[in-house]
Short mmCIF file of C-alpha atoms and ligand atoms in Angstrom, two decimals:
data_model
loop_
_atom_site.label_atom_id
_atom_site.label_comp_id
_atom_site.label_asym_id
_atom_site.label_seq_id
_atom_site.Cartn_x
_atom_site.Cartn_y
_atom_site.Cartn_z
CA MET A 1 52.10 51.17 -67.14
CA HIS A 2 50.04 49.11 -69.18
CA LYS A 3 46.81 47.81 -68.19
CA PRO A 4 46.98 43.89 -68.04
CA ASP A 5 43.82 41.88 -69.41
CA LEU A 6 42.37 40.13 -66.48
CA LYS A 7 39.71 38.10 -68.54
CA VAL A 8 40.03 34.45 -68.81
CA ASN A 9 37.95 31.78 -70.86
CA PHE A 10 37.70 29.14 -68.19
CA ALA A 11 36.35 26.03 -69.93
CA GLY A 12 34.51 28.15 -72.02
CA ILE A 13 33.10 30.24 -69.27
CA GLN A 14 34.12 33.93 -69.84
CA LEU A 15 35.24 35.12 -66.54
CA ALA A 16 35.96 38.83 -65.88
CA ASN A 17 39.10 37.94 -63.83
CA PRO A 18 40.43 34.52 -62.62
CA VAL A 19 39.28 34.95 -59.02
CA VAL A 20 36.09 32.54 -58.02
CA LEU A 21 34.51 32.71 -54.30
CA LEU A 22 34.45 28.92 -53.70
CA SER A 23 31.63 26.53 -52.98
CA GLY A 24 30.22 26.42 -49.20
CA CYS A 25 31.94 29.67 -48.14
CA VAL A 26 29.42 32.30 -49.44
CA GLY A 27 26.13 29.91 -49.50
CA PHE A 28 24.27 31.36 -52.40
CA GLY A 29 25.99 34.61 -52.32
CA GLU A 30 23.05 36.69 -51.01
CA ASP A 31 25.01 38.06 -47.82
CA LEU A 32 27.51 39.39 -50.16
CA ALA A 33 24.87 41.52 -51.81
CA ARG A 34 24.15 43.36 -48.61
CA LEU A 35 28.06 43.62 -48.07
CA GLN A 36 29.57 47.07 -48.15
CA GLY A 37 32.45 47.37 -50.37
CA PHE A 38 31.80 44.05 -52.01
CA ASP A 39 31.66 44.25 -56.00
CA PHE A 40 30.28 41.31 -57.80
CA ALA A 41 31.70 42.61 -61.10
CA LYS A 42 35.35 42.50 -59.31
CA VAL A 43 35.23 38.40 -58.95
CA GLY A 44 35.31 36.09 -62.00
CA ALA A 45 32.45 34.01 -60.63
CA ILE A 46 30.78 32.30 -57.37
CA CYS A 47 30.44 28.74 -57.26
CA LEU A 48 27.25 28.07 -55.19
CA LYS A 49 26.86 25.89 -52.18
CA GLY A 50 26.92 22.18 -53.05
CA THR A 51 23.35 20.92 -53.97
CA THR A 52 21.83 17.65 -54.20
CA LEU A 53 18.60 16.12 -55.85
CA THR A 54 16.45 16.33 -52.60
CA PRO A 55 16.97 18.87 -49.54
CA ARG A 56 19.43 17.81 -47.07
CA LEU A 57 19.63 19.10 -43.50
CA GLY A 58 23.43 18.31 -43.05
CA ASN A 59 25.29 16.62 -40.38
CA PRO A 60 24.74 17.03 -36.45
CA PRO A 61 26.68 20.05 -34.93
CA PRO A 62 29.17 21.19 -34.12
CA ARG A 63 30.04 21.58 -38.02
CA ILE A 64 33.36 23.90 -37.90
CA ALA A 65 36.22 23.36 -35.67
CA GLU A 66 39.29 25.69 -35.77
CA THR A 67 42.66 24.25 -35.80
CA ALA A 68 46.23 25.80 -35.94
CA SER A 69 46.20 27.07 -39.47
CA GLY A 70 42.95 25.88 -40.82
CA MET A 71 39.45 24.87 -40.31
CA LEU A 72 37.65 21.57 -40.22
CA ASN A 73 34.08 21.31 -41.59
CA ALA A 74 31.56 18.58 -41.84
CA ILE A 75 28.56 20.56 -42.75
CA GLY A 76 27.52 17.53 -44.81
CA LEU A 77 25.98 19.37 -47.87
CA GLN A 78 23.01 21.00 -46.11
CA ASN A 79 21.12 22.56 -49.02
CA PRO A 80 17.31 22.87 -50.19
CA GLY A 81 17.43 20.91 -53.13
CA ALA A 82 18.29 21.59 -56.81
CA LYS A 83 14.71 22.47 -57.77
CA HIS A 84 14.37 24.90 -54.97
CA VAL A 85 17.70 26.28 -56.01
CA VAL A 86 16.72 26.80 -59.86
CA GLN A 87 13.32 27.93 -59.10
CA ASP A 88 13.27 30.09 -56.23
CA ILE A 89 17.12 31.27 -55.50
CA LEU A 90 18.71 31.66 -59.03
CA PRO A 91 16.01 34.06 -60.21
CA ARG A 92 17.12 36.39 -57.23
CA ILE A 93 20.75 36.20 -57.98
CA SER A 94 21.16 35.63 -61.45
CA HIS A 95 21.31 39.48 -62.33
CA TRP A 96 24.90 39.93 -60.82
CA PRO A 97 27.27 41.03 -62.81
CA THR A 98 29.46 37.91 -62.30
CA LYS A 99 29.30 34.29 -63.30
CA LEU A 100 27.47 31.74 -61.25
CA ILE A 101 28.50 28.15 -61.27
CA ALA A 102 26.44 25.27 -59.63
CA ASN A 103 28.10 22.85 -57.46
CA ILE A 104 26.23 19.50 -57.54
CA ALA A 105 26.63 16.08 -55.42
CA GLY A 106 24.58 12.91 -55.57
CA ASN A 107 24.26 9.72 -53.71
CA ASN A 108 24.61 7.81 -57.15
CA PHE A 109 25.24 8.39 -60.53
CA ASP A 110 21.51 8.92 -61.59
CA GLU A 111 21.33 11.67 -59.11
CA TYR A 112 24.35 13.45 -60.22
CA GLY A 113 22.75 13.24 -63.98
CA GLU A 114 19.45 14.28 -62.71
CA VAL A 115 20.93 17.34 -60.75
CA ALA A 116 22.76 18.44 -64.02
CA ARG A 117 19.51 18.20 -65.97
CA ILE A 118 17.88 20.57 -63.45
CA PHE A 119 20.61 23.16 -63.56
CA ASN A 120 20.94 22.80 -67.37
CA ASP A 121 17.79 24.81 -67.76
CA SER A 122 19.16 27.50 -65.64
CA PRO A 123 21.01 30.69 -65.89
CA VAL A 124 24.18 29.04 -64.51
CA ALA A 125 27.46 29.39 -66.48
CA GLY A 126 28.97 26.09 -65.58
CA ILE A 127 28.26 22.86 -63.37
CA GLU A 128 31.14 21.99 -60.85
CA ILE A 129 30.96 18.34 -59.81
CA ASN A 130 31.94 17.63 -56.16
CA ILE A 131 33.09 14.14 -56.07
CA SER A 132 35.33 14.79 -53.40
CA CYS A 133 33.14 15.84 -50.36
CA PRO A 134 34.47 13.68 -47.22
CA ASN A 135 31.56 14.25 -45.24
CA VAL A 136 28.73 12.38 -47.07
CA LYS A 137 28.57 8.58 -45.91
CA GLU A 138 26.62 7.68 -48.71
CA GLY A 139 29.46 8.16 -51.33
CA GLY A 140 31.42 11.47 -51.60
CA ALA A 141 35.07 10.61 -50.89
CA ALA A 142 34.39 7.17 -52.73
CA PHE A 143 33.37 8.90 -56.00
CA GLY A 144 36.34 10.88 -56.26
CA SER A 145 38.99 8.25 -54.88
CA ASP A 146 38.44 5.90 -57.60
CA PRO A 147 39.03 6.81 -61.16
CA ILE A 148 36.66 4.42 -62.81
CA VAL A 149 33.71 5.75 -60.49
CA ALA A 150 34.98 9.11 -61.00
CA ALA A 151 34.61 8.92 -64.59
CA LYS A 152 31.06 7.41 -64.35
CA VAL A 153 29.96 10.35 -62.41
CA VAL A 154 31.55 12.80 -65.22
CA GLU A 155 29.74 10.67 -67.75
CA ALA A 156 26.42 10.74 -66.19
CA VAL A 157 26.84 14.74 -65.68
CA ARG A 158 27.78 15.08 -69.24
CA LYS A 159 24.60 13.26 -70.34
CA GLY A 160 22.62 15.61 -68.23
CA THR A 161 24.01 19.01 -69.69
CA ASP A 162 25.71 20.95 -72.57
CA LYS A 163 27.14 23.33 -69.88
CA PRO A 164 30.83 23.25 -69.20
CA ILE A 165 31.62 20.67 -66.41
CA ILE A 166 34.33 21.26 -63.99
CA THR A 167 35.52 18.18 -61.93
CA LYS A 168 36.40 18.99 -58.68
CA LEU A 169 39.33 16.84 -57.57
CA SER A 170 39.99 15.30 -54.22
CA PRO A 171 43.45 15.35 -52.41
CA ASN A 172 42.43 12.16 -50.51
CA VAL A 173 43.79 9.82 -52.93
CA THR A 174 47.14 8.22 -54.05
CA ASP A 175 47.83 10.00 -57.21
CA ILE A 176 45.40 12.71 -58.45
CA ARG A 177 46.48 12.30 -62.00
CA THR A 178 44.82 8.79 -62.39
CA VAL A 179 41.42 10.58 -61.27
CA ALA A 180 42.25 13.40 -63.58
CA ARG A 181 42.77 11.36 -66.62
CA ALA A 182 39.84 9.35 -66.07
CA ALA A 183 37.93 12.51 -65.72
CA ILE A 184 39.25 13.93 -69.08
CA GLU A 185 38.46 10.64 -70.77
CA ALA A 186 34.93 11.15 -69.54
CA GLY A 187 34.56 14.44 -70.84
CA THR A 188 35.37 16.96 -68.24
CA ASP A 189 35.93 20.28 -69.46
CA GLY A 190 37.80 21.94 -66.69
CA PHE A 191 39.04 21.04 -63.13
CA SER A 192 38.83 22.44 -59.61
CA ALA A 193 41.85 21.16 -57.43
CA ILE A 194 41.80 20.74 -54.42
CA ASN A 195 38.96 20.14 -52.11
CA THR A 196 39.36 19.69 -48.47
CA LEU A 197 42.11 17.11 -46.75
CA MET A 198 39.78 14.81 -44.46
CA GLY A 199 40.98 15.35 -40.88
CA MET A 200 39.78 15.18 -37.15
CA ALA A 201 39.64 17.22 -33.88
CA ILE A 202 39.85 15.85 -30.58
CA ASP A 203 38.78 17.66 -27.15
CA LEU A 204 41.16 16.09 -24.63
CA PRO A 205 39.66 17.25 -21.52
CA LYS A 206 36.28 15.51 -22.47
CA GLY A 207 37.89 12.89 -24.44
CA GLU A 208 35.51 13.56 -27.31
CA ALA A 209 35.49 14.21 -30.82
CA VAL A 210 34.99 18.08 -31.54
CA LEU A 211 32.70 17.71 -34.68
CA GLY A 212 29.65 15.72 -34.46
CA ASN A 213 30.67 13.73 -37.43
CA PHE A 214 34.02 12.72 -36.06
CA GLN A 215 35.54 13.57 -39.15
CA GLY A 216 35.52 16.75 -41.41
CA GLY A 217 37.36 18.74 -44.25
CA LEU A 218 40.71 20.49 -43.66
CA SER A 219 41.00 24.04 -45.79
CA GLY A 220 42.72 27.38 -45.30
CA PRO A 221 46.66 28.19 -45.20
CA ALA A 222 47.43 24.50 -43.65
CA ILE A 223 46.66 22.94 -46.62
CA LYS A 224 48.31 25.36 -49.10
CA PRO A 225 51.45 23.24 -49.88
CA VAL A 226 49.38 20.26 -50.74
CA ALA A 227 47.15 22.16 -52.82
CA LEU A 228 49.99 23.75 -54.85
CA LEU A 229 51.60 20.12 -55.39
CA GLN A 230 48.22 18.73 -56.39
CA VAL A 231 47.65 21.51 -58.91
CA TRP A 232 51.10 20.92 -60.52
CA ARG A 233 50.43 17.26 -60.87
CA VAL A 234 46.85 17.88 -62.38
CA TYR A 235 48.26 20.38 -64.80
CA GLU A 236 51.06 18.00 -66.16
CA VAL A 237 47.99 15.68 -67.12
CA ALA A 238 45.30 18.47 -68.41
CA LYS A 239 47.84 20.54 -70.16
CA PRO A 240 48.14 18.57 -73.23
CA HIS A 241 44.54 18.83 -73.41
CA GLY A 242 43.98 22.40 -73.10
CA ILE A 243 41.90 21.83 -70.05
CA PRO A 244 42.10 24.38 -67.25
CA ILE A 245 42.36 24.37 -63.42
CA MET A 246 40.78 26.38 -60.85
CA GLY A 247 43.49 26.05 -58.07
CA GLN A 248 42.44 26.50 -54.63
CA GLY A 249 43.37 25.48 -51.08
CA GLY A 250 44.48 28.18 -48.41
CA ILE A 251 44.59 31.19 -50.67
CA GLU A 252 44.50 34.19 -48.53
CA ASN A 253 46.17 37.08 -50.71
CA SER A 254 47.05 37.75 -54.08
CA ASN A 255 50.55 36.17 -53.67
CA ASP A 256 49.09 32.90 -52.87
CA ALA A 257 46.81 33.08 -55.86
CA LEU A 258 49.55 33.88 -58.01
CA GLU A 259 51.61 30.66 -56.82
CA PHE A 260 48.75 28.73 -57.66
CA ILE A 261 48.69 30.31 -61.17
CA LEU A 262 52.42 29.33 -61.57
CA ALA A 263 51.91 25.83 -60.55
CA GLY A 264 49.16 25.47 -63.28
CA SER A 265 45.99 27.42 -62.69
CA LEU A 266 43.98 29.62 -64.82
CA ALA A 267 41.58 30.50 -62.31
CA VAL A 268 41.97 30.59 -58.49
CA GLY A 269 39.64 30.10 -55.82
CA VAL A 270 39.35 31.87 -52.08
CA GLY A 271 37.37 29.84 -49.49
CA THR A 272 38.09 29.93 -45.94
CA SER A 273 39.58 33.23 -45.77
CA LEU A 274 36.46 34.59 -46.81
CA PHE A 275 35.08 33.73 -43.37
CA LYS A 276 37.89 36.30 -41.83
CA ASN A 277 37.73 38.92 -44.81
CA PRO A 278 34.59 38.66 -47.16
CA LEU A 279 36.21 41.21 -49.47
CA VAL A 280 39.36 39.10 -50.14
CA GLY A 281 37.96 38.10 -53.28
CA ASN A 282 37.91 41.59 -54.99
CA GLU A 283 41.47 42.23 -53.15
CA VAL A 284 43.13 39.26 -54.70
CA ALA A 285 41.75 40.20 -57.90
CA GLN A 286 43.49 43.91 -57.45
CA GLY A 287 46.61 42.19 -56.33
CA ILE A 288 46.82 39.97 -59.44
CA GLU A 289 46.03 42.90 -61.72
CA ASP A 290 48.84 45.13 -59.90
CA TYR A 291 51.17 42.07 -60.37
CA LEU A 292 50.77 41.70 -63.83
CA ALA A 293 51.20 45.30 -64.65
CA LYS A 294 54.45 45.50 -62.62
CA THR A 295 55.77 42.30 -64.29
CA GLY A 296 54.80 43.43 -67.84
CA HIS A 297 52.59 40.25 -68.16
CA LYS A 298 49.71 41.04 -70.71
CA SER A 299 47.42 37.89 -69.35
CA ILE A 300 46.82 35.39 -67.05
CA GLU A 301 47.47 32.72 -69.50
CA SER A 302 51.01 34.07 -70.05
CA LEU A 303 51.80 33.14 -66.12
CA THR A 304 49.92 29.81 -66.00
CA GLY A 305 52.09 27.07 -65.70
CA THR A 306 55.25 28.86 -65.85
CA LEU A 307 56.87 27.37 -62.61
CA LYS A 308 60.57 26.93 -63.06
CA ALA A 309 62.99 24.52 -61.35
CA ARG A 310 65.41 26.06 -58.64
CA SER A 311 68.45 27.49 -59.97
CA GLN A 312 71.57 26.69 -58.73
C1 LIG B 401 32.37 25.60 -44.63
C2 LIG B 401 32.89 24.93 -45.82
C3 LIG B 401 31.70 24.35 -46.84
C4 LIG B 401 32.24 23.85 -48.03
N1 LIG B 401 31.41 23.24 -48.66
C5 LIG B 401 31.54 22.56 -50.16
C6 LIG B 401 30.52 22.34 -50.98
O1 LIG B 401 29.45 22.26 -50.54
N2 LIG B 401 31.22 21.80 -52.12
C7 LIG B 401 32.31 21.55 -52.47
O2 LIG B 401 32.50 21.21 -53.64
N3 LIG B 401 33.25 22.14 -51.72
C8 LIG B 401 32.96 22.58 -50.32
N4 LIG B 401 34.00 23.25 -49.54
C9 LIG B 401 35.14 23.25 -50.11
C10 LIG B 401 35.70 24.73 -50.56
O3 LIG B 401 34.98 24.66 -51.78
C11 LIG B 401 37.08 24.59 -51.27
O4 LIG B 401 37.46 23.52 -51.98
C12 LIG B 401 38.29 24.13 -49.71
O5 LIG B 401 37.75 24.61 -48.69
C13 LIG B 401 39.64 24.51 -50.38
O6 LIG B 401 39.54 26.08 -50.33
P1 LIG B 401 40.04 27.02 -48.99
O7 LIG B 401 41.34 26.55 -48.38
O8 LIG B 401 40.55 28.20 -49.61
O9 LIG B 401 38.96 27.10 -48.21
C14 LIG B 401 33.51 23.71 -48.49
C15 LIG B 401 34.41 24.35 -47.95
C16 LIG B 401 34.28 24.87 -46.32
C17 LIG B 401 35.34 25.60 -45.66
#
């Protein structure tokens, strides 16, 4: 059996394989370094926790709630601030044999630009823009739901960095393609799709909201069908420009990941499933390799976007 090539060039970032550990689900990755059996070289990249210009304490607890087939979170972008990440955290983690991608957010366009500038002078391989976090009152969802505003964020980040920019799209929109088109015009190099869907949980006996923030982002298996459709839609817009998609939303195993690749993803992300199985990234990469070998595909590119209509 031939050995398939798992490497992908994602928006100029050379990934050893297409599997990415998603933002907010491994912090800055340092727990992984202590995890027996985990191999950094066997994940393509790690997206670091969402980082803002100044430190944030996040939302009031509880910040996480379990639902029937997914999880709600309202962390509210707790992070130590961009300068701390660049000066104190990155020097400890940038030797890992994987790519690190910053995930940035801001309260206004200038802040996005400033955080991008701070990460520009750092070893991260790229910058993912979170325009879709639903938990931040000051902007968050608003940035990602209006194509004009989303484009302005991408422009501000573009001015702040020469590194590849990945725009992380929100599913909480009427038509994700209009936001994707605006981001392409503004200079994005890649997309992440999708971020969490807005949701709420209620404690009936108490008559109370479960989350301290009332609303949160739904992730995990519950959102996979929504995410597949949104990736497929974004692919239609991004493909003519050669702009790659990091598909994500409920991926738990390599078959899930392969479905996202067929729908148009060049890279795939695992997030919520890491809370159940922190080794899932390594396992998904292995499963993709086995599938390529079994089916005779030489590369991920040869599978990306190959979804066919149902045969009669
Ligand atoms: C606890 C938690 C924290 C998250 N924090 C961030 C964040 O800081 N920035 C961001 O862009 N996405 C964040 N996300 C969204 C994930 O990166 C991912 O896009 C989403 O959960 C869908 O993938 P999944 O179903 O595999 O988790 C977070 C998700 C969870 C569950």
